[in-house]
Amino acid sequence: VQLQASGGGLVQAGGSLRLSCEVSGRSFSSYVMGWFRQAPGKEREFVAVISRGVGTTYYTDSVKGRFTISRDNAKNTVYLQMNSLKPEDTAVYYCAADQKYSISYTYTIKGPSGMDYWGKGTQVTVSS
């Protein structure tokens, strides 16, 4: 499984960006997909996850109501729509995939350690 994230950039506070992550390989629909981020000097943290099947979603509190994770199984792609961006959202954003846990809420607890497959990050910078 290979993941390729794109869509990062520089945006002013209050602006929007949409990140995309294309996944190569078979059985994309069988993977739980997640977005994580890492700010300078900080650990990588959970942002959002979307389950297999019906696409149940979970978010870290700081992005609820502003970010939306979605997936298009026909295109093997997961998205992160980011609205009302804040300077504290500045980070390298990573997409990740995993199949281990049947309950996707588990990934909100496990964080980055719960994911087996990672793409290279894409930089998001929000200016004030």
Coordinates of N, CA and C in Angstrom, one line a residue:
V1 N 0.8 -1.2 0.0 CA 0.0 0.0 0.0 C 0.9 1.2 0.0
Q2 N 0.6 2.1 -0.9 CA 1.4 3.4 -1.0 C 0.4 4.5 -1.0
L3 N 0.7 5.6 -0.2 CA -0.1 6.7 0.0 C 0.6 8.0 -0.5
Q4 N -0.1 8.8 -1.2 CA 0.5 10.1 -1.7 C -0.5 11.2 -1.3
A5 N 0.0 12.1 -0.4 CA -0.8 13.2 0.0 C -0.5 14.4 -0.8
S6 N -1.4 15.3 -1.1 CA -1.2 16.5 -1.8 C -2.2 17.6 -1.3
G7 N -2.0 18.8 -1.8 CA -3.0 19.8 -1.5 C -2.6 20.9 -0.5
G8 N -1.5 20.7 0.2 CA -1.0 21.6 1.2 C -0.6 22.9 0.5
G9 N -0.3 23.9 1.4 CA 0.1 25.2 0.9 C 0.0 26.3 1.9
L10 N 0.2 27.5 1.5 CA 0.1 28.7 2.4 C -1.2 29.4 2.2
V11 N -1.9 29.6 3.3 CA -3.2 30.2 3.3 C -3.3 31.2 4.5
Q12 N -4.1 32.2 4.3 CA -4.3 33.2 5.4 C -5.3 32.6 6.4
A13 N -5.3 33.0 7.6 CA -6.2 32.6 8.7 C -7.6 32.9 8.2
G14 N -8.5 31.9 8.4 CA -9.9 32.0 7.9 C -10.1 31.4 6.6
G15 N -9.0 31.0 5.9 CA -9.1 30.4 4.6 C -9.4 28.9 4.6
S16 N -9.3 28.3 3.5 CA -9.6 26.9 3.3 C -8.6 26.2 2.4
L17 N -8.4 24.9 2.7 CA -7.6 24.1 1.9 C -8.3 22.7 1.8
R18 N -8.1 22.0 0.8 CA -8.5 20.6 0.7 C -7.3 19.7 0.4
L19 N -7.0 18.8 1.3 CA -6.0 17.8 1.2 C -6.6 16.6 0.5
S20 N -5.7 15.9 -0.3 CA -6.1 14.7 -0.9 C -5.0 13.6 -0.6
C21 N -5.4 12.4 -0.6 CA -4.5 11.3 -0.4 C -4.9 10.2 -1.2
E22 N -4.2 9.9 -2.3 CA -4.5 8.8 -3.2 C -3.7 7.5 -2.7
V23 N -4.4 6.4 -2.7 CA -3.9 5.2 -2.2 C -3.8 4.2 -3.4
S24 N -2.6 3.7 -3.5 CA -2.4 2.6 -4.6 C -2.5 1.3 -4.0
G25 N -2.8 0.3 -4.8 CA -3.0 -1.0 -4.3 C -4.5 -1.4 -4.2
R26 N -4.7 -2.6 -3.8 CA -6.1 -3.2 -3.8 C -6.8 -2.9 -2.5
S27 N -8.1 -3.1 -2.6 CA -8.9 -3.1 -1.4 C -8.9 -1.8 -0.6
F28 N -8.8 -0.7 -1.3 CA -8.9 0.6 -0.5 C -10.0 0.7 0.4
S29 N -11.2 0.1 0.0 CA -12.4 0.2 0.8 C -12.3 -0.6 2.1
S30 N -11.3 -1.5 2.2 CA -11.1 -2.3 3.4 C -10.3 -1.6 4.5
Y31 N -9.7 -0.4 4.1 CA -8.9 0.3 5.1 C -9.6 1.4 5.8
V32 N -9.3 1.5 7.1 CA -9.7 2.7 7.8 C -8.6 3.8 7.4
M33 N -9.1 5.0 7.1 CA -8.2 6.0 6.7 C -8.1 7.2 7.7
G34 N -7.0 7.7 7.9 CA -6.9 8.8 8.9 C -5.9 9.9 8.4
W35 N -6.1 11.1 9.0 CA -5.2 12.2 8.8 C -4.6 12.6 10.2
F36 N -3.3 12.8 10.1 CA -2.6 13.2 11.3 C -1.8 14.5 11.0
R37 N -1.2 15.1 12.0 CA -0.4 16.3 11.7 C 0.7 16.4 12.7
Q38 N 1.8 17.1 12.3 CA 2.9 17.3 13.2 C 3.4 18.7 13.0
A39 N 3.3 19.5 14.1 CA 3.8 20.8 14.1 C 5.3 20.8 14.5
P40 N 6.0 21.8 14.2 CA 7.4 21.9 14.6 C 7.6 21.7 16.1
G41 N 8.5 20.8 16.5 CA 8.8 20.6 17.9 C 7.7 19.9 18.7
K42 N 6.7 19.4 18.0 CA 5.6 18.6 18.6 C 5.5 17.2 18.1
E43 N 4.9 16.4 18.9 CA 4.6 15.0 18.4 C 3.5 15.0 17.3
R44 N 3.5 13.9 16.5 CA 2.5 13.7 15.6 C 1.2 13.5 16.3
E45 N 0.1 14.1 15.9 CA -1.2 13.9 16.6 C -2.3 13.5 15.6
F46 N -3.3 12.9 16.2 CA -4.5 12.5 15.4 C -5.3 13.7 15.1
V47 N -5.8 13.7 13.8 CA -6.7 14.8 13.4 C -8.1 14.3 13.1
A48 N -8.2 13.2 12.2 CA -9.5 12.7 11.8 C -9.3 11.3 11.3
V49 N -10.4 10.5 11.4 CA -10.4 9.2 10.9 C -11.8 8.9 10.3
I50 N -11.8 8.0 9.2 CA -13.0 7.6 8.6 C -13.0 6.1 8.5
S51 N -14.1 5.5 8.8 CA -14.2 4.1 8.8 C -14.4 3.5 7.5
R52 N -14.3 2.2 7.4 CA -14.7 1.4 6.2 C -16.2 1.6 6.1
G53 N -16.8 1.0 5.0 CA -18.2 0.9 4.8 C -18.9 2.3 4.9
V54 N -19.7 2.5 5.9 CA -20.6 3.7 5.9 C -19.8 5.0 6.1
G55 N -18.6 4.9 6.5 CA -17.8 6.1 6.6 C -18.0 6.9 7.8
T56 N -18.1 6.2 9.0 CA -18.2 6.9 10.2 C -16.9 7.8 10.5
T57 N -17.1 9.0 11.0 CA -16.0 9.9 11.1 C -15.8 10.3 12.6
Y58 N -14.6 10.5 12.9 CA -14.2 11.0 14.2 C -13.1 12.1 14.1
Y59 N -13.2 13.1 15.0 CA -12.3 14.2 14.9 C -11.7 14.6 16.2
T60 N -10.5 15.1 16.2 CA -10.0 15.7 17.4 C -10.7 17.0 17.7
D61 N -10.9 17.3 19.0 CA -11.8 18.4 19.4 C -11.4 19.7 18.7
S62 N -10.1 20.0 18.5 CA -9.7 21.3 18.0 C -10.1 21.6 16.6
V63 N -10.5 20.5 15.8 CA -10.9 20.7 14.4 C -12.4 20.5 14.2
K64 N -13.1 20.0 15.2 CA -14.5 19.7 15.0 C -15.3 21.0 14.5
G65 N -16.1 20.8 13.5 CA -16.9 21.9 13.0 C -16.1 22.7 11.9
R66 N -14.9 22.4 11.8 CA -14.0 23.1 10.7 C -13.5 22.2 9.7
F67 N -13.1 21.0 10.1 CA -12.5 20.0 9.1 C -13.5 18.9 8.8
T68 N -13.5 18.4 7.6 CA -14.3 17.3 7.2 C -13.5 16.2 6.5
I69 N -13.5 15.0 7.0 CA -12.8 13.9 6.3 C -13.8 13.1 5.5
S70 N -13.4 12.7 4.3 CA -14.3 12.0 3.4 C -13.5 11.0 2.6
R71 N -14.2 10.1 1.9 CA -13.5 9.1 1.1 C -14.3 8.8 -0.1
D72 N -13.6 8.6 -1.2 CA -14.2 8.1 -2.5 C -13.5 6.8 -2.8
N73 N -14.2 5.7 -2.6 CA -13.7 4.4 -2.8 C -13.5 4.1 -4.3
A74 N -14.2 4.7 -5.1 CA -14.0 4.5 -6.6 C -12.7 5.2 -7.0
K75 N -12.3 6.2 -6.3 CA -11.0 6.9 -6.7 C -9.9 6.5 -5.8
N76 N -10.1 5.6 -4.9 CA -9.0 5.3 -3.9 C -8.4 6.5 -3.2
T77 N -9.3 7.4 -2.9 CA -8.8 8.7 -2.3 C -9.6 9.1 -1.1
V78 N -8.8 9.6 -0.1 CA -9.4 10.2 1.1 C -9.1 11.7 1.1
Y79 N -10.0 12.5 1.6 CA -9.9 13.9 1.5 C -10.0 14.5 3.0
L80 N -9.4 15.7 3.1 CA -9.6 16.5 4.3 C -9.9 17.9 3.9
Q81 N -11.1 18.3 4.0 CA -11.5 19.6 3.8 C -11.3 20.4 5.0
M82 N -10.5 21.5 4.9 CA -10.2 22.3 6.1 C -10.7 23.7 5.9
N83 N -11.6 24.1 6.7 CA -12.2 25.5 6.6 C -11.8 26.3 7.9
S84 N -12.0 27.6 7.8 CA -11.7 28.4 9.0 C -10.4 28.1 9.6
L85 N -9.4 28.1 8.8 CA -8.1 27.7 9.3 C -7.5 28.7 10.2
K86 N -6.7 28.2 11.2 CA -6.1 29.0 12.2 C -4.6 28.8 12.1
P87 N -3.8 29.8 12.6 CA -2.4 29.6 12.6 C -1.9 28.4 13.4
E88 N -2.7 28.0 14.4 CA -2.3 26.8 15.1 C -2.5 25.5 14.3
D89 N -3.2 25.6 13.2 CA -3.3 24.4 12.3 C -2.1 24.2 11.5
T90 N -1.1 25.1 11.5 CA 0.1 24.9 10.8 C 0.9 23.7 11.2
A91 N 1.1 22.8 10.2 CA 1.8 21.5 10.5 C 2.0 20.8 9.2
V92 N 2.8 19.8 9.3 CA 2.9 18.8 8.2 C 1.7 17.8 8.4
Y93 N 0.9 17.6 7.4 CA -0.2 16.7 7.5 C 0.1 15.4 6.8
Y94 N -0.2 14.3 7.4 CA 0.0 13.0 6.9 C -1.3 12.2 6.8
C95 N -1.4 11.4 5.7 CA -2.5 10.5 5.7 C -2.0 9.1 6.0
A96 N -2.8 8.3 6.5 CA -2.4 7.0 7.0 C -3.6 6.0 6.8
A97 N -3.2 4.7 6.7 CA -4.2 3.6 6.5 C -3.9 2.5 7.4
D98 N -5.0 1.7 7.7 CA -4.8 0.6 8.6 C -6.0 -0.4 8.5
Q99 N -5.8 -1.6 8.8 CA -6.9 -2.6 8.8 C -7.1 -3.4 10.1
K100 N -6.3 -3.1 11.1 CA -6.2 -3.9 12.3 C -7.5 -3.9 13.1
Y101 N -8.1 -2.8 13.3 CA -9.2 -2.7 14.3 C -10.5 -2.5 13.6
S102 N -11.5 -3.3 14.1 CA -12.8 -3.3 13.5 C -13.6 -2.1 13.9
I103 N -13.3 -1.5 15.1 CA -14.0 -0.3 15.6 C -13.1 0.9 15.3
S104 N -13.5 1.8 14.4 CA -12.7 2.9 14.0 C -12.4 3.9 15.1
Y105 N -13.3 3.9 16.1 CA -13.1 4.8 17.2 C -11.8 4.5 17.9
T106 N -11.3 3.2 17.8 CA -10.1 2.8 18.4 C -8.9 3.7 18.0
Y107 N -9.0 4.2 16.8 CA -7.8 4.9 16.2 C -7.7 6.3 16.9
T108 N -8.8 6.8 17.4 CA -8.7 8.1 18.1 C -8.0 7.9 19.4
I109 N -7.9 6.7 19.9 CA -7.2 6.5 21.2 C -5.8 6.0 20.9
K110 N -5.6 5.2 19.9 CA -4.3 4.7 19.6 C -3.4 5.8 19.0
G111 N -4.0 6.7 18.2 CA -3.2 7.8 17.6 C -2.3 7.2 16.5
P112 N -1.2 7.9 16.3 CA -0.3 7.4 15.2 C 0.1 6.0 15.3
S113 N 0.3 5.5 16.5 CA 0.8 4.1 16.7 C -0.2 3.1 16.2
G114 N -1.4 3.5 15.9 CA -2.4 2.5 15.5 C -2.4 2.3 14.0
M115 N -1.7 3.1 13.3 CA -1.7 3.1 11.8 C -0.4 2.4 11.3
D116 N -0.6 1.5 10.3 CA 0.5 0.8 9.7 C 1.1 1.4 8.5
Y117 N 0.3 2.1 7.7 CA 0.8 2.6 6.5 C 0.7 4.1 6.4
W118 N 1.8 4.7 6.0 CA 1.9 6.2 6.0 C 2.3 6.7 4.6
G119 N 1.8 7.9 4.3 CA 2.3 8.6 3.2 C 3.3 9.7 3.6
K120 N 3.9 10.3 2.7 CA 4.8 11.5 3.0 C 3.8 12.6 3.2
G121 N 4.2 13.5 4.1 CA 3.4 14.6 4.5 C 3.3 15.7 3.5
T122 N 2.3 16.6 3.7 CA 2.2 17.8 2.9 C 2.1 19.0 3.9
Q123 N 2.8 20.0 3.6 CA 2.9 21.2 4.5 C 1.7 22.1 4.4
V124 N 1.1 22.4 5.5 CA 0.0 23.4 5.6 C 0.5 24.5 6.5
T125 N 0.5 25.7 5.9 CA 1.0 26.9 6.7 C -0.1 27.9 6.7
V126 N -0.5 28.3 7.9 CA -1.6 29.3 8.0 C -1.0 30.6 8.6
S127 N -1.1 31.7 7.8 CA -0.6 32.9 8.3 C -1.6 33.7 9.0
S128 N -1.2 34.5 10.0 CA -2.1 35.3 10.8 C -2.3 36.7 10.2

